[in-house]
PDB file of C-alpha atoms and ligand atoms in Angstrom:
ATOM      1  CA  MET A  24      -5.826  20.120  12.182  1.00 88.00           C
ATOM      2  CA  PRO A  25      -3.035  17.843  13.476  1.00 93.00           C
ATOM      3  CA  ILE A  26      -1.033  16.334  10.626  1.00 97.00           C
ATOM      4  CA  ALA A  27      -0.457  12.571  10.560  1.00 98.00           C
ATOM      5  CA  LEU A  28       1.027   9.986   8.226  1.00 98.00           C
ATOM      6  CA  ILE A  29       1.329   6.204   8.302  1.00 98.00           C
ATOM      7  CA  VAL A  30       2.983   3.805   5.824  1.00 98.00           C
ATOM      8  CA  HIS A  31       3.184   0.027   5.594  1.00 98.00           C
ATOM      9  CA  GLY A  32       5.472  -2.385   3.778  1.00 98.00           C
ATOM     10  CA  GLY A  33       3.036  -5.274   3.317  1.00 97.00           C
ATOM     11  CA  ALA A  34       1.277  -8.019   5.248  1.00 96.00           C
ATOM     12  CA  SER A  35       3.753 -10.910   5.120  1.00 92.00           C
ATOM     13  CA  GLU A  36       6.462 -12.747   7.014  1.00 93.00           C
ATOM     14  CA  VAL A  37       9.790 -10.924   6.825  1.00 94.00           C
ATOM     15  CA  PRO A  38      12.903 -13.125   7.303  1.00 94.00           C
ATOM     16  CA  PRO A  39      15.218 -11.783  10.041  1.00 96.00           C
ATOM     17  CA  GLU A  40      18.033 -10.907   7.604  1.00 96.00           C
ATOM     18  CA  GLU A  41      15.680  -8.712   5.567  1.00 94.00           C
ATOM     19  CA  GLN A  42      14.166  -6.854   8.503  1.00 96.00           C
ATOM     20  CA  PRO A  43      16.661  -3.930   8.612  1.00 97.00           C
ATOM     21  CA  ALA A  44      15.908  -3.090   4.959  1.00 97.00           C
ATOM     22  CA  TYR A  45      12.186  -2.920   5.731  1.00 97.00           C
ATOM     23  CA  GLU A  46      12.823  -0.621   8.654  1.00 98.00           C
ATOM     24  CA  ARG A  47      15.051   1.690   6.597  1.00 98.00           C
ATOM     25  CA  GLY A  48      12.594   1.737   3.694  1.00 98.00           C
ATOM     26  CA  CYS A  49       9.495   2.398   5.790  1.00 98.00           C
ATOM     27  CA  LEU A  50      11.179   5.165   7.770  1.00 98.00           C
ATOM     28  CA  ALA A  51      12.547   6.834   4.628  1.00 98.00           C
ATOM     29  CA  ALA A  52       9.086   6.768   3.063  1.00 98.00           C
ATOM     30  CA  ALA A  53       7.374   8.102   6.191  1.00 98.00           C
ATOM     31  CA  GLU A  54       9.899  10.925   6.468  1.00 98.00           C
ATOM     32  CA  ALA A  55       9.490  11.880   2.795  1.00 98.00           C
ATOM     33  CA  GLY A  56       5.718  12.108   3.210  1.00 98.00           C
ATOM     34  CA  TRP A  57       6.058  13.938   6.515  1.00 98.00           C
ATOM     35  CA  ALA A  58       8.305  16.587   4.933  1.00 97.00           C
ATOM     36  CA  VAL A  59       5.491  17.380   2.486  1.00 98.00           C
ATOM     37  CA  LEU A  60       2.948  17.735   5.305  1.00 98.00           C
ATOM     38  CA  ARG A  61       5.280  19.808   7.489  1.00 96.00           C
ATOM     39  CA  ASN A  62       5.775  22.251   4.634  1.00 97.00           C
ATOM     40  CA  GLY A  63       2.018  22.748   4.429  1.00 97.00           C
ATOM     41  CA  GLY A  64       1.629  20.354   1.475  1.00 98.00           C
ATOM     42  CA  ALA A  65      -1.451  18.327   0.606  1.00 98.00           C
ATOM     43  CA  ALA A  66      -2.139  14.854   1.995  1.00 98.00           C
ATOM     44  CA  LEU A  67      -2.329  13.507  -1.560  1.00 98.00           C
ATOM     45  CA  ASP A  68       1.171  14.782  -2.364  1.00 98.00           C
ATOM     46  CA  ALA A  69       2.507  13.340   0.891  1.00 98.00           C
ATOM     47  CA  VAL A  70       1.087   9.917   0.038  1.00 98.00           C
ATOM     48  CA  ILE A  71       2.653  10.028  -3.427  1.00 98.00           C
ATOM     49  CA  ALA A  72       6.035  11.132  -2.033  1.00 98.00           C
ATOM     50  CA  ALA A  73       6.066   8.260   0.463  1.00 98.00           C
ATOM     51  CA  ILE A  74       4.952   5.614  -2.029  1.00 98.00           C
ATOM     52  CA  ARG A  75       7.485   6.715  -4.660  1.00 98.00           C
ATOM     53  CA  ILE A  76      10.301   6.051  -2.209  1.00 98.00           C
ATOM     54  CA  MET A  77       9.025   2.525  -1.646  1.00 98.00           C
ATOM     55  CA  GLU A  78       8.478   1.884  -5.363  1.00 98.00           C
ATOM     56  CA  ASP A  79      12.126   2.830  -5.942  1.00 97.00           C
ATOM     57  CA  ASP A  80      13.320   0.483  -3.166  1.00 97.00           C
ATOM     58  CA  PRO A  81      13.690  -3.153  -4.348  1.00 96.00           C
ATOM     59  CA  THR A  82      12.954  -4.331  -0.787  1.00 96.00           C
ATOM     60  CA  PHE A  83       9.245  -3.934  -1.445  1.00 96.00           C
ATOM     61  CA  ASN A  84       6.857  -5.644  -3.813  1.00 96.00           C
ATOM     62  CA  ALA A  85       6.043  -2.452  -5.709  1.00 97.00           C
ATOM     63  CA  GLY A  86       7.713  -0.614  -8.581  1.00 96.00           C
ATOM     64  CA  CYS A  87      11.248  -1.929  -9.057  1.00 94.00           C
ATOM     65  CA  GLY A  88      10.908  -4.774  -6.486  1.00 94.00           C
ATOM     66  CA  SER A  89       7.700  -6.198  -7.946  1.00 95.00           C
ATOM     67  CA  VAL A  90       7.092  -9.936  -8.055  1.00 95.00           C
ATOM     68  CA  LEU A  91       6.563 -11.727 -11.371  1.00 95.00           C
ATOM     69  CA  ASN A  92       3.301 -13.128 -12.667  1.00 95.00           C
ATOM     70  CA  ALA A  93       2.836 -16.659 -14.040  1.00 93.00           C
ATOM     71  CA  ASP A  94       4.327 -15.563 -17.380  1.00 94.00           C
ATOM     72  CA  GLY A  95       7.430 -14.142 -15.680  1.00 95.00           C
ATOM     73  CA  ARG A  96       6.368 -10.528 -16.300  1.00 96.00           C
ATOM     74  CA  VAL A  97       5.983  -7.622 -13.897  1.00 97.00           C
ATOM     75  CA  GLN A  98       2.433  -6.265 -13.957  1.00 97.00           C
ATOM     76  CA  MET A  99       1.773  -3.615 -11.338  1.00 98.00           C
ATOM     77  CA  ASP A 100      -1.309  -2.079  -9.710  1.00 98.00           C
ATOM     78  CA  ALA A 101      -1.515   1.258  -7.895  1.00 98.00           C
ATOM     79  CA  GLY A 102      -4.340   3.390  -6.559  1.00 98.00           C
ATOM     80  CA  LEU A 103      -4.905   6.762  -4.933  1.00 98.00           C
ATOM     81  CA  MET A 104      -7.923   8.408  -3.335  1.00 98.00           C
ATOM     82  CA  GLU A 105      -8.442  11.821  -1.770  1.00 98.00           C
ATOM     83  CA  GLY A 106     -11.222  12.633   0.643  1.00 98.00           C
ATOM     84  CA  THR A 107     -12.272  16.167  -0.302  1.00 98.00           C
ATOM     85  CA  GLU A 108     -14.107  15.485  -3.536  1.00 97.00           C
ATOM     86  CA  SER A 109     -13.784  11.679  -3.374  1.00 97.00           C
ATOM     87  CA  LEU A 110     -11.523  11.694  -6.417  1.00 98.00           C
ATOM     88  CA  ALA A 111      -9.748   8.419  -7.081  1.00 98.00           C
ATOM     89  CA  GLY A 112      -7.501   6.933  -9.725  1.00 98.00           C
ATOM     90  CA  GLY A 113      -6.005   3.543 -10.307  1.00 98.00           C
ATOM     91  CA  VAL A 114      -3.877   1.613 -12.745  1.00 98.00           C
ATOM     92  CA  GLY A 115      -4.034  -2.138 -13.115  1.00 98.00           C
ATOM     93  CA  ALA A 116      -1.640  -4.663 -14.650  1.00 98.00           C
ATOM     94  CA  ILE A 117       0.573  -1.869 -15.981  1.00 98.00           C
ATOM     95  CA  GLU A 118       4.013  -2.741 -17.398  1.00 98.00           C
ATOM     96  CA  GLY A 119       7.101  -0.722 -18.249  1.00 97.00           C
ATOM     97  CA  VAL A 120       6.770   2.260 -15.898  1.00 98.00           C
ATOM     98  CA  ARG A 121       8.945   2.806 -12.840  1.00 97.00           C
ATOM     99  CA  ASN A 122       6.402   4.571 -10.650  1.00 98.00           C
ATOM    100  CA  PRO A 123       2.834   3.354 -11.138  1.00 98.00           C
ATOM    101  CA  ILE A 124       1.683   5.731  -8.363  1.00 98.00           C
ATOM    102  CA  LEU A 125       2.486   8.668 -10.660  1.00 98.00           C
ATOM    103  CA  VAL A 126       0.260   7.155 -13.327  1.00 98.00           C
ATOM    104  CA  ALA A 127      -2.506   6.690 -10.725  1.00 98.00           C
ATOM    105  CA  ARG A 128      -2.208  10.418  -9.977  1.00 98.00           C
ATOM    106  CA  LYS A 129      -2.774  11.229 -13.649  1.00 98.00           C
ATOM    107  CA  VAL A 130      -5.799   8.928 -13.692  1.00 98.00           C
ATOM    108  CA  LEU A 131      -7.180  10.666 -10.593  1.00 98.00           C
ATOM    109  CA  ASP A 132      -6.928  13.984 -12.420  1.00 95.00           C
ATOM    110  CA  SER A 133      -9.018  12.681 -15.326  1.00 92.00           C
ATOM    111  CA  MET A 134     -12.360  10.941 -15.593  1.00 83.00           C
ATOM    112  CA  PRO A 135     -11.884   7.140 -15.490  1.00 92.00           C
ATOM    113  CA  ALA A 136     -11.609   5.485 -12.087  1.00 95.00           C
ATOM    114  CA  MET A 137      -9.127   2.940 -13.438  1.00 97.00           C
ATOM    115  CA  VAL A 138      -7.044   2.316 -16.552  1.00 98.00           C
ATOM    116  CA  VAL A 139      -5.495  -1.103 -17.190  1.00 98.00           C
ATOM    117  CA  GLY A 140      -2.970  -3.093 -19.182  1.00 97.00           C
ATOM    118  CA  ALA A 141      -1.206  -1.892 -22.319  1.00 97.00           C
ATOM    119  CA  ASP A 142      -3.549   1.079 -22.560  1.00 97.00           C
ATOM    120  CA  ALA A 143      -2.527   2.200 -19.061  1.00 97.00           C
ATOM    121  CA  ARG A 144       1.052   2.407 -20.304  1.00 97.00           C
ATOM    122  CA  ARG A 145      -0.084   4.373 -23.339  1.00 97.00           C
ATOM    123  CA  PHE A 146      -2.132   6.637 -21.033  1.00 97.00           C
ATOM    124  CA  ALA A 147       1.029   7.243 -18.987  1.00 97.00           C
ATOM    125  CA  ALA A 148       3.165   8.034 -22.051  1.00 97.00           C
ATOM    126  CA  GLU A 149       0.573  10.460 -23.406  1.00 97.00           C
ATOM    127  CA  ARG A 150       0.706  12.356 -20.128  1.00 96.00           C
ATOM    128  CA  GLY A 151       4.470  12.624 -19.996  1.00 96.00           C
ATOM    129  CA  ILE A 152       5.278   9.812 -17.558  1.00 96.00           C
ATOM    130  CA  PRO A 153       8.633   8.261 -18.543  1.00 94.00           C
ATOM    131  CA  LEU A 154       8.390   4.658 -19.738  1.00 96.00           C
ATOM    132  CA  CYS A 155      11.005   1.936 -19.390  1.00 95.00           C
ATOM    133  CA  ASP A 156      11.583  -1.474 -20.891  1.00 94.00           C
ATOM    134  CA  PRO A 157       9.236  -3.834 -18.985  1.00 95.00           C
ATOM    135  CA  ASP A 158      12.193  -6.213 -18.463  1.00 92.00           C
ATOM    136  CA  GLU A 159      14.064  -3.493 -16.587  1.00 92.00           C
ATOM    137  CA  MET A 160      11.535  -3.901 -13.790  1.00 93.00           C
ATOM    138  CA  ILE A 161      12.607  -7.521 -13.211  1.00 93.00           C
ATOM    139  CA  THR A 162      15.241  -7.797 -10.477  1.00 90.00           C
ATOM    140  CA  PRO A 163      17.590 -10.831 -10.452  1.00 91.00           C
ATOM    141  CA  LYS A 164      16.168 -11.750  -7.035  1.00 89.00           C
ATOM    142  CA  GLN A 165      12.578 -11.837  -8.282  1.00 90.00           C
ATOM    143  CA  ARG A 166      13.627 -13.710 -11.444  1.00 91.00           C
ATOM    144  CA  GLN A 167      15.309 -16.385  -9.294  1.00 90.00           C
ATOM    145  CA  LYS A 168      12.261 -16.694  -7.083  1.00 88.00           C
ATOM    146  CA  TRP A 169      10.067 -17.052 -10.131  1.00 89.00           C
ATOM    147  CA  GLU A 170      12.294 -19.784 -11.639  1.00 88.00           C
ATOM    148  CA  LYS A 171      12.105 -21.678  -8.362  1.00 87.00           C
ATOM    149  CA  ALA A 172       8.345 -21.259  -8.017  1.00 85.00           C
ATOM    150  CA  LYS A 173       7.895 -22.450 -11.601  1.00 84.00           C
ATOM    151  CA  GLN A 174       9.900 -25.592 -11.015  1.00 81.00           C
ATOM    152  CA  GLN A 175       7.891 -26.344  -7.911  1.00 77.00           C
ATOM    153  CA  SER A 176       4.741 -25.186  -9.709  1.00 59.00           C
ATOM    154  CA  SER A 177       3.912 -23.446  -6.455  1.00 56.00           C
ATOM    155  CA  ALA A 178       1.999 -20.209  -6.332  1.00 54.00           C
ATOM    156  CA  SER A 179       3.758 -18.899  -3.244  1.00 56.00           C
ATOM    157  CA  LYS A 180       2.579 -15.503  -2.202  1.00 64.00           C
ATOM    158  CA  LYS A 181       4.741 -12.459  -1.643  1.00 63.00           C
ATOM    159  CA  MET A 182       2.820  -9.677  -0.024  1.00 70.00           C
ATOM    160  CA  ASP A 183       5.102  -6.703   0.459  1.00 84.00           C
ATOM    161  CA  THR A 184       2.820  -4.226  -1.179  1.00 93.00           C
ATOM    162  CA  VAL A 185       3.227  -0.681   0.043  1.00 98.00           C
ATOM    163  CA  GLY A 186       0.652   1.815   1.224  1.00 98.00           C
ATOM    164  CA  CYS A 187       0.283   5.190   2.875  1.00 98.00           C
ATOM    165  CA  VAL A 188      -2.470   7.265   4.486  1.00 98.00           C
ATOM    166  CA  ALA A 189      -2.014  10.921   5.398  1.00 98.00           C
ATOM    167  CA  MET A 190      -3.936  13.838   6.881  1.00 98.00           C
ATOM    168  CA  ASP A 191      -2.751  17.397   6.202  1.00 98.00           C
ATOM    169  CA  SER A 192      -3.134  20.620   8.168  1.00 97.00           C
ATOM    170  CA  GLN A 193      -6.411  21.375   6.406  1.00 97.00           C
ATOM    171  CA  GLY A 194      -7.878  18.053   7.527  1.00 98.00           C
ATOM    172  CA  ARG A 195      -7.668  16.575   4.053  1.00 98.00           C
ATOM    173  CA  ILE A 196      -7.179  12.815   4.024  1.00 98.00           C
ATOM    174  CA  ALA A 197      -5.615  10.730   1.231  1.00 98.00           C
ATOM    175  CA  ALA A 198      -4.781   7.049   0.833  1.00 98.00           C
ATOM    176  CA  GLY A 199      -2.644   5.160  -1.671  1.00 98.00           C
ATOM    177  CA  ALA A 200      -1.329   1.697  -2.458  1.00 98.00           C
ATOM    178  CA  SER A 201       1.157   0.263  -4.948  1.00 98.00           C
ATOM    179  CA  THR A 202       2.016  -3.354  -5.664  1.00 98.00           C
ATOM    180  CA  GLY A 203       3.393  -5.991  -7.968  1.00 97.00           C
ATOM    181  CA  GLY A 204       0.451  -8.090  -6.720  1.00 96.00           C
ATOM    182  CA  LEU A 205       0.745 -11.757  -5.861  1.00 93.00           C
ATOM    183  CA  SER A 206       3.648 -13.756  -7.264  1.00 91.00           C
ATOM    184  CA  MET A 207       2.698 -16.227 -10.018  1.00 92.00           C
ATOM    185  CA  LYS A 208      -0.610 -14.412 -10.394  1.00 94.00           C
ATOM    186  CA  VAL A 209      -2.742 -14.944 -13.474  1.00 95.00           C
ATOM    187  CA  PRO A 210      -1.574 -12.554 -16.222  1.00 96.00           C
ATOM    188  CA  GLY A 211      -3.942  -9.595 -16.383  1.00 97.00           C
ATOM    189  CA  ARG A 212      -5.142 -10.049 -12.805  1.00 97.00           C
ATOM    190  CA  VAL A 213      -5.849  -6.802 -10.972  1.00 98.00           C
ATOM    191  CA  GLY A 214      -5.924  -6.960  -7.174  1.00 97.00           C
ATOM    192  CA  ASP A 215      -7.499  -4.782  -4.510  1.00 98.00           C
ATOM    193  CA  SER A 216      -4.890  -2.003  -4.486  1.00 98.00           C
ATOM    194  CA  PRO A 217      -6.359   0.226  -7.233  1.00 98.00           C
ATOM    195  CA  GLN A 218      -9.984  -0.660  -6.463  1.00 98.00           C
ATOM    196  CA  ILE A 219     -11.849   2.132  -4.657  1.00 98.00           C
ATOM    197  CA  GLY A 220     -13.171   0.977  -1.278  1.00 98.00           C
ATOM    198  CA  CYS A 221     -11.250  -2.310  -1.453  1.00 98.00           C
ATOM    199  CA  GLY A 222      -7.521  -1.488  -1.253  1.00 98.00           C
ATOM    200  CA  ILE A 223      -7.929   2.257  -0.662  1.00 98.00           C
ATOM    201  CA  TYR A 224     -10.506   4.680   0.696  1.00 98.00           C
ATOM    202  CA  ALA A 225     -10.472   8.295   1.910  1.00 98.00           C
ATOM    203  CA  GLU A 226     -13.174  10.653   3.135  1.00 98.00           C
ATOM    204  CA  ASN A 227     -12.394  13.892   4.976  1.00 98.00           C
ATOM    205  CA  GLY A 228     -13.930  13.978   8.450  1.00 97.00           C
ATOM    206  CA  LEU A 229     -14.323  10.198   8.512  1.00 97.00           C
ATOM    207  CA  GLY A 230     -10.935   8.652   7.706  1.00 98.00           C
ATOM    208  CA  GLY A 231      -8.672   6.974   5.203  1.00 98.00           C
ATOM    209  CA  CYS A 232      -7.412   3.419   4.843  1.00 98.00           C
ATOM    210  CA  SER A 233      -4.894   1.438   2.782  1.00 98.00           C
ATOM    211  CA  VAL A 234      -4.983  -2.356   2.744  1.00 98.00           C
ATOM    212  CA  THR A 235      -2.515  -5.171   1.996  1.00 98.00           C
ATOM    213  CA  GLY A 236      -2.742  -8.951   1.763  1.00 96.00           C
ATOM    214  CA  ASP A 237      -4.731 -11.443  -0.296  1.00 96.00           C
ATOM    215  CA  GLY A 238      -6.223  -8.923  -2.684  1.00 96.00           C
ATOM    216  CA  ASP A 239      -8.921 -11.086  -4.177  1.00 96.00           C
ATOM    217  CA  ALA A 240     -10.326 -11.836  -0.710  1.00 97.00           C
ATOM    218  CA  ILE A 241      -9.820  -8.203   0.377  1.00 98.00           C
ATOM    219  CA  ALA A 242     -11.887  -6.983  -2.575  1.00 98.00           C
ATOM    220  CA  ARG A 243     -14.729  -9.326  -1.670  1.00 98.00           C
ATOM    221  CA  VAL A 244     -15.231  -7.639   1.713  1.00 98.00           C
ATOM    222  CA  VAL A 245     -14.686  -4.097   0.363  1.00 98.00           C
ATOM    223  CA  PHE A 246     -12.092  -3.855   3.104  1.00 98.00           C
ATOM    224  CA  ALA A 247     -10.961  -0.209   3.046  1.00 98.00           C
ATOM    225  CA  LYS A 248     -14.477   1.273   3.058  1.00 98.00           C
ATOM    226  CA  THR A 249     -15.570  -1.251   5.667  1.00 98.00           C
ATOM    227  CA  ALA A 250     -12.687  -0.193   7.936  1.00 98.00           C
ATOM    228  CA  CYS A 251     -13.584   3.496   7.548  1.00 98.00           C
ATOM    229  CA  ASP A 252     -17.223   2.783   8.344  1.00 98.00           C
ATOM    230  CA  LEU A 253     -16.095   1.144  11.593  1.00 98.00           C
ATOM    231  CA  ILE A 254     -14.421   4.383  12.781  1.00 97.00           C
ATOM    232  CA  ARG A 255     -16.181   6.013  15.738  1.00 96.00           C
ATOM    233  CA  PRO A 256     -15.327   9.498  17.054  1.00 91.00           C
ATOM    234  CA  ASP A 257     -15.263   8.283  20.659  1.00 93.00           C
ATOM    235  CA  ARG A 258     -12.773   5.446  20.320  1.00 91.00           C
ATOM    236  CA  ALA A 259      -9.285   4.747  19.058  1.00 91.00           C
ATOM    237  CA  ALA A 260      -8.677   4.302  15.316  1.00 94.00           C
ATOM    238  CA  GLU A 261      -6.975   1.052  16.292  1.00 95.00           C
ATOM    239  CA  GLU A 262     -10.340  -0.463  17.013  1.00 97.00           C
ATOM    240  CA  ALA A 263     -11.681   0.143  13.531  1.00 98.00           C
ATOM    241  CA  ALA A 264      -8.531  -1.443  12.065  1.00 98.00           C
ATOM    242  CA  ARG A 265      -8.829  -4.474  14.361  1.00 98.00           C
ATOM    243  CA  GLN A 266     -12.538  -4.888  13.720  1.00 98.00           C
ATOM    244  CA  ALA A 267     -12.000  -4.683   9.967  1.00 98.00           C
ATOM    245  CA  VAL A 268      -9.414  -7.494  10.139  1.00 98.00           C
ATOM    246  CA  ASP A 269     -11.815  -9.530  12.327  1.00 98.00           C
ATOM    247  CA  TYR A 270     -14.617  -8.971   9.829  1.00 98.00           C
ATOM    248  CA  PHE A 271     -12.313 -10.040   6.963  1.00 98.00           C
ATOM    249  CA  GLN A 272     -11.440 -13.235   8.848  1.00 98.00           C
ATOM    250  CA  SER A 273     -15.083 -13.971   9.570  1.00 98.00           C
ATOM    251  CA  ARG A 274     -16.084 -13.698   5.911  1.00 98.00           C
ATOM    252  CA  VAL A 275     -13.165 -14.941   3.796  1.00 98.00           C
ATOM    253  CA  ALA A 276      -9.914 -16.862   4.135  1.00 96.00           C
ATOM    254  CA  GLY A 277      -6.517 -15.241   3.826  1.00 95.00           C
ATOM    255  CA  GLU A 278      -4.090 -12.745   5.246  1.00 96.00           C
ATOM    256  CA  ALA A 279      -4.679  -9.035   5.405  1.00 97.00           C
ATOM    257  CA  GLY A 280      -3.668  -5.883   7.182  1.00 98.00           C
ATOM    258  CA  CYS A 281      -4.574  -2.227   7.076  1.00 98.00           C
ATOM    259  CA  ILE A 282      -3.361   1.187   8.125  1.00 98.00           C
ATOM    260  CA  LEU A 283      -5.778   3.995   8.808  1.00 98.00           C
ATOM    261  CA  ILE A 284      -6.148   7.563   9.993  1.00 98.00           C
ATOM    262  CA  ASP A 285      -9.435   8.794  11.411  1.00 98.00           C
ATOM    263  CA  GLY A 286     -11.023  12.214  10.953  1.00 97.00           C
ATOM    264  CA  ALA A 287      -9.300  13.482  14.117  1.00 96.00           C
ATOM    265  CA  GLY A 288      -5.829  12.478  12.851  1.00 97.00           C
ATOM    266  CA  ARG A 289      -5.452   9.362  15.004  1.00 97.00           C
ATOM    267  CA  THR A 290      -3.577   6.441  13.452  1.00 98.00           C
ATOM    268  CA  GLY A 291      -4.509   2.775  13.685  1.00 98.00           C
ATOM    269  CA  TRP A 292      -3.279  -0.462  12.177  1.00 98.00           C
ATOM    270  CA  ALA A 293      -3.931  -4.183  12.443  1.00 98.00           C
ATOM    271  CA  HIS A 294      -3.030  -7.376  10.602  1.00 98.00           C
ATOM    272  CA  ASN A 295      -3.459 -11.130  10.838  1.00 97.00           C
ATOM    273  CA  SER A 296      -0.172 -11.899   9.025  1.00 96.00           C
ATOM    274  CA  ALA A 297       3.049 -12.680  10.909  1.00 96.00           C
ATOM    275  CA  HIS A 298       4.409  -9.209  10.162  1.00 96.00           C
ATOM    276  CA  MET A 299       3.338  -5.910   8.679  1.00 97.00           C
ATOM    277  CA  PRO A 300       6.126  -3.314   8.847  1.00 98.00           C
ATOM    278  CA  VAL A 301       4.621   0.065   9.721  1.00 98.00           C
ATOM    279  CA  ALA A 302       6.061   3.534  10.305  1.00 98.00           C
ATOM    280  CA  TYR A 303       4.061   6.544  11.427  1.00 98.00           C
ATOM    281  CA  LEU A 304       4.472  10.151  12.413  1.00 98.00           C
ATOM    282  CA  ARG A 305       2.025  12.364  14.249  1.00 97.00           C
ATOM    283  CA  GLU A 306       2.387  15.706  15.955  1.00 94.00           C
ATOM    284  CA  ASP A 307       2.003  14.029  19.341  1.00 93.00           C
ATOM    285  CA  VAL A 308       4.946  11.644  18.860  1.00 91.00           C
ATOM    286  CA  ASP A 309       8.457  13.051  19.156  1.00 85.00           C
ATOM    287  CA  ALA A 310      10.084  10.846  16.490  1.00 92.00           C
ATOM    288  CA  PRO A 311       8.971   8.449  13.747  1.00 96.00           C
ATOM    289  CA  ARG A 312       7.715   5.157  15.159  1.00 97.00           C
ATOM    290  CA  TYR A 313       8.529   1.906  13.407  1.00 98.00           C
ATOM    291  CA  PHE A 314       7.284  -1.596  14.220  1.00 98.00           C
ATOM    292  CA  ILE A 315       7.513  -4.801  12.243  1.00 97.00           C
ATOM    293  CA  ALA A 316       4.352  -6.197  13.816  1.00 97.00           C
ATOM    294  CA  LYS A 317       1.529  -4.959  16.016  1.00 97.00           C
ATOM    295  CA  ARG A 318       2.736  -7.262  18.768  1.00 95.00           C
ATOM    296  CA  GLU A 319       5.972  -5.284  18.943  1.00 94.00           C
ATOM    297  CA  GLU A 320       4.151  -1.981  19.344  1.00 91.00           C
ATOM    298  CA  ARG A 321       2.085  -3.450  22.186  1.00 89.00           C
ATOM    299  CA  GLU A 322       5.216  -4.707  23.909  1.00 90.00           C
ATOM    300  CA  ALA A 323       6.852  -1.277  23.585  1.00 88.00           C
ATOM    301  CA  ALA A 324       3.844   0.502  25.141  1.00 82.00           C
TER     302      ALA A 324
HETATM  303  N1  LIG B 418      -3.037  -6.844  -2.006  1.00 97.46           N
HETATM  304  C1  LIG B 418      -2.060  -7.095  -3.016  1.00 97.46           C
HETATM  305  C2  LIG B 418      -2.694  -7.867  -4.146  1.00 97.46           C
HETATM  306  O1  LIG B 418      -3.412  -8.805  -3.887  1.00 97.46           O
HETATM  307  C3  LIG B 418      -0.877  -7.860  -2.530  1.00 97.46           C
HETATM  308  C4  LIG B 418      -0.273  -7.318  -1.277  1.00 97.46           C
HETATM  309  O2  LIG B 418      -0.886  -6.640  -0.488  1.00 97.46           O
HETATM  310  O3  LIG B 418       0.931  -7.559  -1.071  1.00 97.46           O
HETATM  311  O4  LIG B 418      -2.436  -7.565  -5.279  1.00 97.46           O
END
């Protein structure tokens, strides 16, 4: 099967001065995942490799760049799904770990679909994932933004969640997402990212999808599964992505975007936000492609 991998850096508006960091981060993540696939590795491992890079990059709202909740704490969500046995694992509102995607992997390997809160951290520790002081996850930039938002009592959104979908040489598909969620969110809130069928979905032969944006609205339309169900063998994966965003807009209010790979290894992506940085690699493209918005890809074509 042709290998393919696509990552995104969140459905949001990226200020011009921050755009180079998004490009660097997305390309580094895509290349890390691609290296796994090129060496014959599994789609699931490629997704984890790509997401780890973005969790370690403070540019993105995931891992060490996560936004703060209404209490001024970092509570992160991450989810993973693989399409061979439909195994999935998620963590919600976890604190004090650097790479929530690694905890999601441990959850996927065990029985629960999702583990949340303080017990998710304990779950991680019991399985050998290194912990850190929860305050270490707060960057000065996010602290400043939080102070400002608090003064203005505004619940401004910051949607630079990260996600990845990959297909390996055996046709296995995997999808993942990791996020600090929405800034000023209600403490304990868990968004779409770790919810199966909402923020992530994967099914070999059909496709895989990872979603970003207003997670509470995304969950209500079961976005990722809906997008996969819109895939048709005789048309571009792009169409399923576009139709899923259209469906979202017809049912609920908010911003959203998705990346997907269909069962034939074709990539697709769509969003209704100003930007959604995306990088992808496929065997039929000579070098990694990066675009900050769909509009830009269309103009380049
Ligand atoms: N979907 C995420 C959430 O609502 C946020 C995002 O995509 O940036 O938690």
